[in-house]
Coordinates of C-alpha atoms and ligand atoms in Angstrom, one line a residue:
M1 CA 48.8 88.7 58.8
K2 CA 52.4 89.1 57.7
M3 CA 52.8 92.2 59.9
K4 CA 51.4 90.2 62.8
M5 CA 54.0 87.4 62.3
L6 CA 56.8 90.0 62.1
V7 CA 55.7 91.6 65.3
A8 CA 55.5 88.1 67.0
A9 CA 59.0 87.2 65.6
C10 CA 60.4 90.5 66.8
M11 CA 58.8 90.0 70.3
T12 CA 60.6 86.6 70.5
I13 CA 63.9 87.9 69.4
C14 CA 63.6 91.0 71.5
S15 CA 62.9 89.0 74.6
I16 CA 65.9 86.7 73.9
Q17 CA 67.9 89.9 73.5
L18 CA 66.6 91.2 76.7
N19 CA 67.4 88.0 78.5
A20 CA 70.9 88.1 77.1
Q21 CA 71.3 91.5 78.7
E22 CA 70.3 90.5 82.2
I23 CA 73.1 91.3 84.5
N24 CA 74.2 88.4 86.7
I25 CA 77.7 88.9 87.9
I26 CA 79.4 86.4 90.3
P27 CA 80.9 87.4 92.6
E28 CA 78.5 90.4 93.2
P29 CA 80.4 93.7 92.8
L30 CA 80.9 96.1 95.6
Q31 CA 78.9 98.9 93.8
M32 CA 77.0 98.7 90.6
T33 CA 74.6 101.1 88.8
K34 CA 72.8 99.8 85.8
G35 CA 72.4 102.2 82.9
N36 CA 69.8 102.4 80.2
G37 CA 71.0 101.0 77.0
I38 CA 73.5 98.6 75.5
F39 CA 76.9 99.1 73.8
T40 CA 77.5 96.7 70.9
L41 CA 81.0 95.7 70.1
P42 CA 81.8 96.8 66.5
K43 CA 83.2 94.5 63.8
N44 CA 86.5 96.4 64.2
I45 CA 87.4 96.6 67.8
A46 CA 90.3 98.8 69.0
I47 CA 91.7 98.3 72.4
N48 CA 93.7 101.1 73.9
A49 CA 96.0 100.0 76.7
P50 CA 99.1 101.3 78.4
A51 CA 102.3 99.4 77.5
T52 CA 102.3 97.9 81.0
A53 CA 99.0 96.2 80.4
N54 CA 99.9 94.9 77.0
E55 CA 99.9 91.3 78.0
L56 CA 96.3 91.5 79.2
A57 CA 95.3 93.6 76.1
E58 CA 96.7 90.7 74.0
Q59 CA 94.7 88.2 76.0
I60 CA 91.5 90.2 75.5
A61 CA 92.2 90.7 71.8
T62 CA 92.8 86.9 71.3
K63 CA 89.5 86.1 73.1
L64 CA 87.5 88.6 71.1
K65 CA 89.0 87.6 67.8
T66 CA 88.5 83.9 68.4
T67 CA 85.0 84.0 69.7
T68 CA 83.4 87.0 68.1
G69 CA 85.3 87.0 64.8
A70 CA 85.9 90.7 65.1
I71 CA 89.0 92.4 63.7
V72 CA 90.8 93.5 66.8
S73 CA 93.7 95.9 67.1
I74 CA 95.6 97.3 70.0
S75 CA 95.8 101.0 69.2
K76 CA 96.1 104.4 70.7
N77 CA 93.3 105.7 68.5
K78 CA 89.7 106.1 69.5
A79 CA 89.0 102.7 71.1
S80 CA 85.9 100.6 71.9
I81 CA 87.7 99.2 74.9
T82 CA 90.1 101.4 77.0
L83 CA 92.3 100.0 79.8
D84 CA 93.9 102.5 82.1
I85 CA 96.3 102.2 85.0
I86 CA 95.4 104.8 87.5
K87 CA 96.1 105.7 91.1
D88 CA 93.1 105.4 93.4
D89 CA 93.7 104.2 96.9
N90 CA 90.1 103.1 97.2
L91 CA 90.5 100.4 94.7
G92 CA 93.4 98.6 96.4
S93 CA 95.6 96.1 94.6
E94 CA 92.8 94.1 93.0
G95 CA 89.9 96.5 92.5
Y96 CA 88.7 98.1 89.3
E97 CA 86.3 100.6 87.9
L98 CA 84.2 99.7 84.9
E99 CA 82.1 102.1 82.8
V100 CA 80.1 100.9 79.8
N101 CA 78.2 103.6 77.9
A102 CA 77.6 104.8 74.4
K103 CA 81.3 105.6 74.0
G104 CA 82.3 102.0 74.8
V105 CA 84.0 100.2 77.6
S106 CA 86.4 101.9 80.0
L107 CA 88.2 99.8 82.6
K108 CA 90.5 101.3 85.1
A109 CA 92.6 99.9 88.0
N110 CA 95.7 100.5 90.0
T111 CA 97.2 97.2 88.8
N112 CA 97.1 94.7 86.0
A113 CA 95.4 92.3 88.5
G114 CA 92.6 94.8 88.9
L115 CA 92.2 95.1 85.1
F116 CA 92.2 91.3 84.8
F117 CA 89.3 91.0 87.3
G118 CA 87.5 93.8 85.5
W119 CA 87.9 91.8 82.3
Q120 CA 86.2 88.8 84.0
T121 CA 83.3 91.1 84.8
I122 CA 83.1 92.3 81.2
Q123 CA 82.9 88.7 80.0
Q124 CA 80.1 88.0 82.4
L125 CA 78.3 91.1 81.0
L126 CA 78.6 89.8 77.4
P127 CA 76.4 87.1 75.9
A128 CA 77.2 83.7 77.3
S129 CA 78.7 82.6 74.0
I130 CA 81.8 84.7 74.8
Y131 CA 83.0 81.8 76.8
A132 CA 83.0 79.5 73.7
K133 CA 86.4 78.5 72.5
T134 CA 85.4 78.7 68.8
L135 CA 83.9 81.3 66.5
Q136 CA 80.2 82.0 67.3
A137 CA 78.1 83.3 64.5
N138 CA 74.9 85.5 64.7
V139 CA 75.5 86.8 68.2
N140 CA 74.9 90.4 69.0
W141 CA 78.0 91.1 71.1
S142 CA 76.4 93.7 73.3
I143 CA 77.1 94.9 76.9
P144 CA 74.6 96.6 79.0
Y145 CA 75.4 100.1 80.2
V146 CA 76.7 99.8 83.6
S147 CA 78.9 101.6 86.1
I148 CA 80.9 99.4 88.5
T149 CA 83.3 100.0 91.3
D150 CA 84.6 96.8 92.7
K151 CA 87.2 95.3 94.9
P152 CA 87.5 92.1 97.0
R153 CA 86.6 91.7 100.6
F154 CA 89.5 89.1 101.1
A155 CA 93.0 88.9 99.7
W156 CA 92.9 85.1 99.9
R157 CA 90.2 83.6 97.7
G158 CA 91.3 80.0 97.4
M159 CA 90.6 76.7 96.0
M160 CA 92.5 73.5 96.7
L161 CA 92.9 70.5 94.4
D162 CA 94.1 67.2 95.7
V163 CA 96.2 65.6 92.9
S164 CA 97.5 62.7 95.1
R165 CA 94.3 60.6 95.5
H166 CA 93.9 60.9 91.8
F167 CA 96.5 62.3 89.4
F168 CA 95.5 65.2 87.2
S169 CA 97.7 66.1 84.2
K170 CA 99.1 69.6 84.0
E171 CA 96.5 70.3 81.2
D172 CA 93.8 69.3 83.7
V173 CA 95.3 71.6 86.3
K174 CA 95.2 74.5 83.9
V175 CA 91.5 73.8 83.3
F176 CA 90.9 74.0 87.0
I177 CA 92.8 77.3 87.1
D178 CA 90.8 78.7 84.2
D179 CA 87.6 77.8 86.0
M180 CA 88.8 79.6 89.2
A181 CA 89.8 82.7 87.3
R182 CA 86.3 83.2 85.9
Y183 CA 85.1 83.8 89.4
K184 CA 88.0 86.0 90.6
L185 CA 89.5 83.3 92.8
N186 CA 93.2 84.0 93.3
R187 CA 94.9 81.3 95.4
F188 CA 95.5 77.8 94.0
H189 CA 96.4 75.4 96.8
W190 CA 98.0 72.4 95.2
H191 CA 97.9 69.3 97.5
L192 CA 100.9 67.5 95.9
T193 CA 101.6 64.7 98.3
D194 CA 99.6 62.2 100.3
D195 CA 99.4 58.5 101.1
Q196 CA 98.2 57.7 97.6
G197 CA 101.0 59.4 95.6
W198 CA 103.9 61.9 95.6
R199 CA 103.4 64.2 92.6
I200 CA 106.3 66.6 92.4
E201 CA 109.8 65.9 91.1
I202 CA 112.5 66.3 93.7
K203 CA 115.8 65.8 91.8
S204 CA 117.9 64.9 94.8
L205 CA 115.4 62.3 96.0
P206 CA 114.3 60.5 92.8
R207 CA 112.5 57.6 94.5
L208 CA 109.8 60.0 95.7
T209 CA 108.5 60.0 92.1
S210 CA 110.0 56.8 90.6
V211 CA 108.4 54.8 93.5
G212 CA 106.1 57.2 95.4
A213 CA 104.1 58.4 92.4
W214 CA 102.8 55.0 91.5
R215 CA 100.3 52.5 92.9
A216 CA 98.2 49.6 91.9
D217 CA 95.3 50.6 89.7
R218 CA 92.0 50.4 91.4
K219 CA 88.5 51.4 90.5
G220 CA 85.5 51.3 92.8
K221 CA 84.7 52.9 96.1
W222 CA 87.3 54.5 98.2
M223 CA 88.3 52.6 101.3
N224 CA 86.3 49.7 100.1
I225 CA 89.1 48.6 97.8
T226 CA 91.0 45.3 98.0
T227 CA 94.5 45.7 99.2
P228 CA 96.9 45.0 96.3
A229 CA 99.5 42.2 96.6
L230 CA 103.0 43.6 97.1
D231 CA 104.1 42.4 93.7
E232 CA 101.1 43.8 91.8
P233 CA 102.3 46.1 89.1
K234 CA 102.1 49.8 90.1
T235 CA 100.7 51.3 87.0
Y236 CA 98.4 54.1 88.2
G237 CA 99.9 57.5 89.0
G238 CA 102.0 60.3 87.6
F239 CA 103.9 63.4 88.7
Y240 CA 104.9 66.8 87.6
T241 CA 108.4 67.5 86.5
Q242 CA 109.9 70.8 87.8
E243 CA 109.4 72.2 84.3
D244 CA 105.7 71.2 84.5
I245 CA 105.4 73.0 87.8
K246 CA 107.1 76.1 86.4
E247 CA 104.7 76.1 83.5
V248 CA 101.6 75.7 85.7
V249 CA 102.8 78.4 88.1
A250 CA 103.4 80.8 85.2
Y251 CA 100.0 80.0 83.7
A252 CA 98.3 80.7 87.0
K253 CA 100.3 83.9 87.3
S254 CA 99.0 85.1 83.9
K255 CA 95.5 84.8 85.6
F256 CA 96.7 86.6 88.7
I257 CA 96.5 83.4 90.8
E258 CA 99.2 82.5 93.3
V259 CA 100.1 78.9 93.8
I260 CA 100.6 77.4 97.3
P261 CA 102.3 73.9 97.2
E262 CA 101.4 71.5 100.0
V263 CA 103.7 68.7 101.1
D264 CA 101.5 66.9 103.7
I265 CA 103.7 65.8 106.6
P266 CA 104.3 64.2 109.1
G267 CA 101.1 62.1 108.6
H268 CA 99.7 61.3 105.1
S269 CA 103.2 60.2 104.2
M270 CA 102.7 56.6 102.9
A271 CA 104.0 57.5 99.5
M272 CA 107.2 59.0 101.0
N273 CA 107.6 56.1 103.3
T274 CA 107.3 53.7 100.4
A275 CA 110.0 55.5 98.6
Y276 CA 112.2 55.8 101.7
P277 CA 111.0 53.4 104.4
A278 CA 113.9 54.4 106.7
L279 CA 112.0 57.7 107.3
S280 CA 109.2 56.0 109.2
T281 CA 109.3 54.4 112.7
T282 CA 108.7 51.1 111.0
P283 CA 111.5 51.0 108.5
N284 CA 111.2 47.2 107.8
Y285 CA 107.5 47.4 106.9
P286 CA 106.9 46.2 103.3
Y287 CA 105.4 49.5 102.1
Q288 CA 103.5 50.2 99.0
V289 CA 101.7 53.4 97.9
N290 CA 98.2 53.1 99.2
A291 CA 95.6 52.3 96.5
G292 CA 92.5 53.5 98.3
D293 CA 92.2 50.6 100.7
E294 CA 91.5 51.5 104.3
F295 CA 94.4 51.4 106.8
M296 CA 93.4 54.0 109.3
D297 CA 91.2 53.7 112.4
W298 CA 89.4 56.9 112.2
E299 CA 87.4 56.3 115.3
G300 CA 90.7 56.0 116.9
V301 CA 92.3 54.4 119.8
N302 CA 91.7 56.3 123.1
G303 CA 90.1 59.1 121.1
H304 CA 93.1 59.5 118.7
V305 CA 93.2 58.6 115.1
A306 CA 95.4 55.5 114.6
A307 CA 97.2 54.0 111.6
R308 CA 97.5 50.3 111.1
I309 CA 100.2 50.9 108.6
D310 CA 102.6 53.7 109.8
N311 CA 102.1 56.6 107.4
S312 CA 104.0 59.1 109.5
L313 CA 107.5 60.4 109.3
D314 CA 109.7 59.6 112.3
P315 CA 110.3 62.8 114.3
S316 CA 113.3 61.3 116.1
N317 CA 115.2 60.6 112.9
E318 CA 117.5 63.5 111.8
K319 CA 117.5 62.0 108.3
V320 CA 113.8 63.0 108.0
F321 CA 114.7 66.7 108.5
E322 CA 117.7 66.3 106.1
Y323 CA 115.3 65.0 103.5
L324 CA 112.8 67.7 104.2
D325 CA 115.5 70.3 103.8
K326 CA 116.3 68.9 100.4
I327 CA 112.6 68.8 99.4
F328 CA 111.9 72.4 100.5
S329 CA 115.2 73.6 99.0
E330 CA 113.9 72.4 95.6
I331 CA 110.3 73.4 96.1
A332 CA 110.8 77.0 97.3
P333 CA 112.3 78.4 94.1
L334 CA 109.5 76.9 92.0
F335 CA 106.8 78.8 93.8
P336 CA 107.2 82.6 94.1
F337 CA 104.3 83.0 96.6
E338 CA 105.2 83.7 100.2
Y339 CA 103.6 80.5 101.8
I340 CA 104.4 76.8 101.7
H341 CA 101.8 74.5 103.2
M342 CA 103.2 71.6 105.3
G343 CA 99.9 69.8 105.9
G344 CA 100.1 68.6 109.5
D345 CA 96.6 67.1 109.5
E346 CA 95.3 63.8 110.8
N347 CA 98.7 62.5 112.0
A348 CA 98.2 59.2 113.7
K349 CA 100.6 59.1 116.6
N350 CA 100.1 55.5 117.7
N351 CA 103.3 54.4 115.9
W352 CA 105.2 57.3 117.5
Q353 CA 104.0 56.2 120.8
K354 CA 105.3 52.7 120.3
S355 CA 108.7 53.9 119.1
A356 CA 111.6 53.7 121.6
N357 CA 113.4 56.3 119.5
V358 CA 110.5 58.7 119.9
Q359 CA 110.3 58.1 123.6
A360 CA 114.1 58.9 123.8
L361 CA 113.5 62.1 121.8
M362 CA 110.8 63.1 124.3
K363 CA 113.1 62.5 127.2
R364 CA 116.0 64.3 125.5
E365 CA 113.9 67.4 124.6
G366 CA 111.8 67.4 127.7
I367 CA 108.6 66.8 125.7
K368 CA 105.7 65.9 128.0
N369 CA 103.2 64.4 125.7
I370 CA 102.7 63.1 122.1
N371 CA 100.9 66.3 120.9
E372 CA 104.1 68.2 121.8
V373 CA 106.0 65.8 119.6
Q374 CA 103.9 67.0 116.7
S375 CA 104.6 70.6 117.8
Y376 CA 108.4 69.7 117.9
F377 CA 108.1 68.3 114.4
V378 CA 106.2 71.4 113.1
R379 CA 108.7 73.8 114.7
R380 CA 111.6 71.9 112.9
V381 CA 109.7 72.1 109.6
Q382 CA 108.9 75.7 110.1
K383 CA 112.6 76.5 110.6
I384 CA 113.4 74.7 107.3
I385 CA 110.7 76.5 105.4
N386 CA 111.7 79.8 106.9
S387 CA 115.3 79.1 105.9
K388 CA 114.2 79.0 102.3
G389 CA 112.7 82.5 102.6
K390 CA 109.1 81.3 102.9
K391 CA 106.4 81.4 105.6
M392 CA 104.8 78.2 106.7
M393 CA 101.1 77.4 106.6
G394 CA 99.4 74.2 107.8
W395 CA 96.0 72.6 108.7
D396 CA 94.7 73.5 112.1
E397 CA 96.3 70.5 113.8
I398 CA 99.6 72.5 113.7
L399 CA 98.2 74.3 116.7
D400 CA 98.3 71.1 118.8
G401 CA 101.0 71.4 121.4
G402 CA 101.8 75.0 120.5
L403 CA 102.6 77.0 117.4
S404 CA 105.1 79.9 117.1
G405 CA 106.4 82.6 114.7
D406 CA 104.7 83.7 111.5
A407 CA 103.0 80.3 110.8
A408 CA 99.5 80.6 109.3
V409 CA 96.7 78.2 110.0
M410 CA 94.1 76.8 107.6
S411 CA 91.0 76.0 109.6
W412 CA 89.3 72.9 108.3
R413 CA 87.8 71.2 111.3
G414 CA 85.1 73.9 111.5
I415 CA 86.2 77.4 112.5
K416 CA 87.4 76.6 116.0
G417 CA 91.0 76.2 114.9
G418 CA 90.8 79.5 113.0
I419 CA 89.5 81.2 116.1
E420 CA 92.2 79.7 118.3
A421 CA 94.9 80.6 115.8
A422 CA 93.7 84.2 115.5
K423 CA 93.6 84.5 119.3
Q424 CA 97.3 83.6 119.2
R425 CA 97.7 86.3 116.5
H426 CA 98.4 83.8 113.7
K427 CA 97.0 84.5 110.3
V428 CA 94.1 82.3 109.2
V429 CA 92.5 81.0 106.1
M430 CA 89.0 79.6 106.7
S431 CA 88.2 76.4 104.9
P432 CA 85.8 74.7 107.3
N433 CA 84.6 71.3 106.2
D434 CA 81.0 72.1 107.3
Y435 CA 80.8 74.7 104.5
N436 CA 83.7 74.6 102.1
Y437 CA 84.5 70.9 101.5
I438 CA 83.2 70.7 98.0
D439 CA 84.1 67.0 97.7
F440 CA 81.0 66.2 99.8
Y441 CA 78.0 65.1 97.8
Q442 CA 75.9 68.1 96.9
G443 CA 72.4 66.8 96.1
E444 CA 70.3 63.8 97.0
L445 CA 72.5 61.1 98.4
T446 CA 71.0 58.2 96.5
A447 CA 71.5 60.0 93.2
E448 CA 75.0 61.4 93.9
G449 CA 76.8 58.6 95.7
K450 CA 78.2 59.0 99.2
V451 CA 81.3 61.0 99.8
Y452 CA 81.6 61.3 103.6
R453 CA 78.6 63.5 103.9
G454 CA 76.4 66.0 102.1
L455 CA 76.8 69.7 101.6
R456 CA 74.3 71.8 99.7
M457 CA 75.3 75.0 98.0
K458 CA 72.9 77.0 100.1
T459 CA 75.0 75.9 103.2
T460 CA 78.3 76.7 101.4
Y461 CA 76.9 80.2 100.6
S462 CA 75.8 80.8 104.2
F463 CA 79.4 80.8 105.5
E464 CA 80.8 83.9 107.2
P465 CA 84.6 83.8 107.4
I466 CA 85.1 86.3 110.1
P467 CA 84.0 84.9 113.5
E468 CA 82.5 87.3 116.0
G469 CA 85.1 89.0 118.2
I470 CA 88.1 88.1 116.0
D471 CA 90.4 90.7 114.5
P472 CA 89.3 90.7 110.9
N473 CA 92.9 91.6 109.8
L474 CA 94.0 88.2 110.9
I475 CA 91.6 86.4 108.5
L476 CA 93.4 86.2 105.2
G477 CA 90.4 84.8 103.5
N478 CA 88.3 81.9 102.5
Q479 CA 89.0 78.6 100.6
A480 CA 87.1 75.7 99.1
N481 CA 88.8 72.2 99.1
Q482 CA 88.4 69.7 96.4
W483 CA 89.6 66.3 97.7
T484 CA 89.7 63.7 95.1
E485 CA 89.4 60.3 96.8
Q486 CA 86.3 59.7 94.7
I487 CA 87.0 61.9 91.7
F488 CA 88.7 60.1 88.9
D489 CA 89.0 62.8 86.3
M490 CA 88.8 66.5 85.7
R491 CA 85.2 66.5 84.2
Y492 CA 84.0 65.0 87.5
A493 CA 86.2 67.4 89.5
Q494 CA 84.3 70.2 87.7
Y495 CA 80.9 68.6 88.4
M496 CA 81.8 68.6 92.1
T497 CA 83.3 72.1 92.1
W498 CA 80.6 74.0 90.2
P499 CA 78.4 75.8 91.1
R500 CA 79.4 75.5 94.7
G501 CA 82.7 77.2 93.9
M502 CA 80.7 80.3 92.9
A503 CA 79.3 80.4 96.5
V504 CA 82.8 80.3 97.8
A505 CA 83.9 83.0 95.3
E506 CA 81.1 85.4 96.3
T507 CA 81.7 84.9 100.0
S508 CA 85.4 85.6 99.4
W509 CA 85.0 88.6 97.2
S510 CA 81.7 90.4 97.9
P511 CA 80.8 92.5 101.0
K512 CA 78.8 90.6 103.6
E513 CA 75.9 93.0 103.2
K514 CA 75.7 92.3 99.5
K515 CA 75.1 88.6 99.9
N516 CA 71.6 87.3 99.4
W517 CA 70.8 83.7 98.7
S518 CA 67.7 84.4 96.7
S519 CA 69.4 86.7 94.2
F520 CA 72.6 84.6 94.2
S521 CA 70.8 81.4 93.3
K522 CA 69.1 83.1 90.4
K523 CA 72.5 84.4 89.2
V524 CA 73.9 80.9 89.5
E525 CA 71.2 79.7 87.1
G526 CA 72.2 82.5 84.8
Q527 CA 75.8 81.2 84.9
F528 CA 74.8 77.8 83.7
E529 CA 74.6 78.9 80.1
K530 CA 78.0 80.5 80.5
L531 CA 79.5 77.2 81.8
D532 CA 77.8 75.4 79.0
A533 CA 79.4 77.7 76.5
A534 CA 82.8 77.2 78.2
G535 CA 82.4 73.5 78.1
V536 CA 82.6 73.2 81.9
R537 CA 80.8 70.4 83.6
Y538 CA 78.7 71.4 86.6
S539 CA 76.0 70.0 88.9
K540 CA 72.3 70.9 88.7
S541 CA 71.7 69.5 92.1
I542 CA 70.1 72.8 93.2
Y543 CA 67.0 71.5 91.4
D544 CA 66.8 68.3 93.4
P545 CA 64.6 68.5 96.5
I546 CA 66.1 68.2 99.9
V547 CA 64.4 65.0 101.1
T548 CA 64.2 64.3 104.8
T549 CA 62.2 62.0 107.0
E550 CA 61.0 61.9 110.6
Q551 CA 60.3 58.7 112.6
R552 CA 57.5 59.6 114.9
S553 CA 57.0 57.8 118.2
N554 CA 53.7 56.3 117.0
G555 CA 55.7 54.5 114.3
D556 CA 54.8 56.9 111.4
L557 CA 57.6 57.6 108.9
V558 CA 57.0 61.1 107.6
L559 CA 58.4 62.4 104.3
K560 CA 59.4 66.0 104.0
M561 CA 60.7 67.9 100.9
E562 CA 62.3 71.3 100.6
S563 CA 63.5 73.2 97.6
E564 CA 66.9 74.7 97.6
V565 CA 65.9 77.3 95.0
E566 CA 62.7 79.2 94.3
G567 CA 59.9 78.3 91.9
L568 CA 60.1 74.5 91.9
D569 CA 57.2 72.2 92.0
M570 CA 58.0 68.8 93.4
Y571 CA 56.0 65.8 92.3
F572 CA 56.3 62.3 93.7
T573 CA 54.9 58.7 93.7
I574 CA 54.9 56.1 96.4
N575 CA 53.7 53.2 94.3
D576 CA 56.9 52.5 92.4
Q577 CA 55.8 54.4 89.3
M578 CA 57.6 57.1 87.3
P579 CA 56.4 60.5 88.4
D580 CA 55.5 63.5 86.3
N581 CA 53.6 66.7 86.8
Y582 CA 50.3 64.9 87.2
S583 CA 51.6 62.9 90.1
S584 CA 51.1 64.1 93.7
K585 CA 52.5 67.5 94.2
Y586 CA 54.3 68.0 97.5
T587 CA 52.7 70.6 99.6
A588 CA 53.0 69.3 103.2
P589 CA 54.7 66.5 105.1
V590 CA 53.3 63.0 104.1
V591 CA 52.9 60.0 106.3
L592 CA 54.3 57.1 104.2
P593 CA 52.0 54.0 104.2
E594 CA 53.4 50.8 105.6
D595 CA 54.2 48.9 102.4
V596 CA 55.8 51.7 100.3
L597 CA 59.0 50.4 98.6
S598 CA 60.4 53.7 97.4
V599 CA 59.6 57.4 96.8
R600 CA 60.2 58.6 93.3
I601 CA 60.4 62.3 92.8
I602 CA 60.9 64.9 90.1
S603 CA 60.9 68.6 90.2
Y604 CA 59.4 70.9 87.6
R605 CA 59.5 74.6 86.9
D606 CA 57.0 76.4 84.7
G607 CA 55.5 73.0 83.7
K608 CA 58.9 71.6 82.5
P609 CA 61.0 68.9 84.3
I610 CA 64.1 70.5 85.6
G611 CA 65.5 68.3 88.4
K612 CA 67.0 64.8 88.3
Y613 CA 64.6 61.9 88.5
L614 CA 65.1 60.6 92.0
N615 CA 64.2 57.1 93.2
I616 CA 64.8 56.8 96.9
P617 CA 64.5 53.3 98.4
I618 CA 62.5 53.1 101.7
E619 CA 65.5 51.7 103.5
A620 CA 67.4 54.9 102.6
L621 CA 64.5 57.0 103.9
K622 CA 64.3 55.1 107.1
K623 CA 68.1 55.4 107.6
R624 CA 68.0 59.2 107.4
A625 CA 65.0 59.6 109.7
V626 CA 65.2 61.9 112.6
K627 CA 63.4 60.6 115.6
V628 CA 60.6 62.9 116.8
L629 CA 58.7 62.3 120.0
Ligands
ACM1 C1 91.8 67.5 105.9 O1 90.7 67.6 105.3 N1 92.3 66.4 106.3 C2 92.7 68.7 105.9

């Protein structure tokens, strides 16, 4: 009897052990051969590293000491972990080779960046608890035998964070950077200015932050917010001092992440106009930094976006370019990376059109139409940015009216801007809203709350950054954008970013041929326990059914459900009662009877509830119905 219990206990433990050793690395490596066996980290871990990789060796040592409790030394003696800098053209500047066998862990790369990315892979091979920030007891710190040769598909593997719509402290920004690094993302695009706040100290223009960084405090739904009175205290906001910026840039650098600052001009400049109204074409307007209340006509006037309050800089005013010169003079030395992003998106030109000074500028410069005024502005800004030793990047609107020189384009309105830019031989970063806007709600609308539109992770994962017929050398890479109109804090930013950020990371790093939704989605589920250990918030919307409806010509409203991941059973009720796994199981489209008030749904896997409980009102189901003849 006792023996039987022992065997049963061992079977449980062994199966836990086996699960812990499942390999699920995101992004998928270029080449991987699984071995037969596991290497267990000893209580005394020696790390052998060349002097040039000492900083990384220290990072690894600190992590292992803190979380495993091992005694870790950096030593030239026989080591459990060996780091080597080698010369191997096949690995490029970010690739690595990892070998785990009975002798231990051997990690080789041409560069420290390569070693760092290899270290991210090692952590993903260790039990999930390695991501904990505190000592973890009773863990077998083992790594499966494996042989990996890996390098990224794209040099630009980006993620943008908007810190204007909501302010995130420098500590929050470091958390965002930590989360990026785990998945080998390497470009942090920092959206530092917008209508709702200017977030970077410019010493020669102090009002940008003393005035431009602050607005009336508002909760509630973006663009459904009451307009503050002019004299209402401006208590919400914040900004980064130049010392803060240096600290964050250095922090990112320690994780081999380059930082791209964005100053979004000429549109999206309400905060700047509030600080210095003379920079707008409506200098006498009683400006205040926008608090999330609607002031744009997005449907536009004559097909063009229009601003009821002028949030553009005046292209006919030389002072604007003097100020921009000061701004970029101070920004350029803070950011070692080669690009500065000047925004350029969604510039409403209705106030330019009304301005006698802009009309005079057009006459003087022989500018034929208002799009060319934007192009004139962009060229002037490009000159300033180039004069600071940097290249300019902008959203795809910078193509309007012509683009020149070494400017690079970030394609966000789908990929057409990217294609057009590449045809003109400009470099391109793909970040199409249809796939990579990870501010869009990610699961069932009625459970998540509306943010413009929905975007499932499966769709994000399906993106291919190199359009057919386009020179791949012009596509720098791929980027996800985290806009924060409706994100009030970093925990929620994490919820919106993960796991979709993993889809962007795999598209950015792994060869196209290695991508596979079925295995990727399983790996994502395997990552959840790692994020739990790391204390990272994430969404489990992949377990929520994709619920659609059809309105048939005979009046029938037909309910359909689809599962984003495999192995889910979807149960539902139409009688206003809580569902469980004894309720109707969805197997085929259902014609909803006339008086149904709501459909309540829950998904199960292996007999256990796994998805959110959904309660979708009939009005919401009717609203989303696709008409079918
Ligand atoms: C953008 O989403 N307006 C770049």
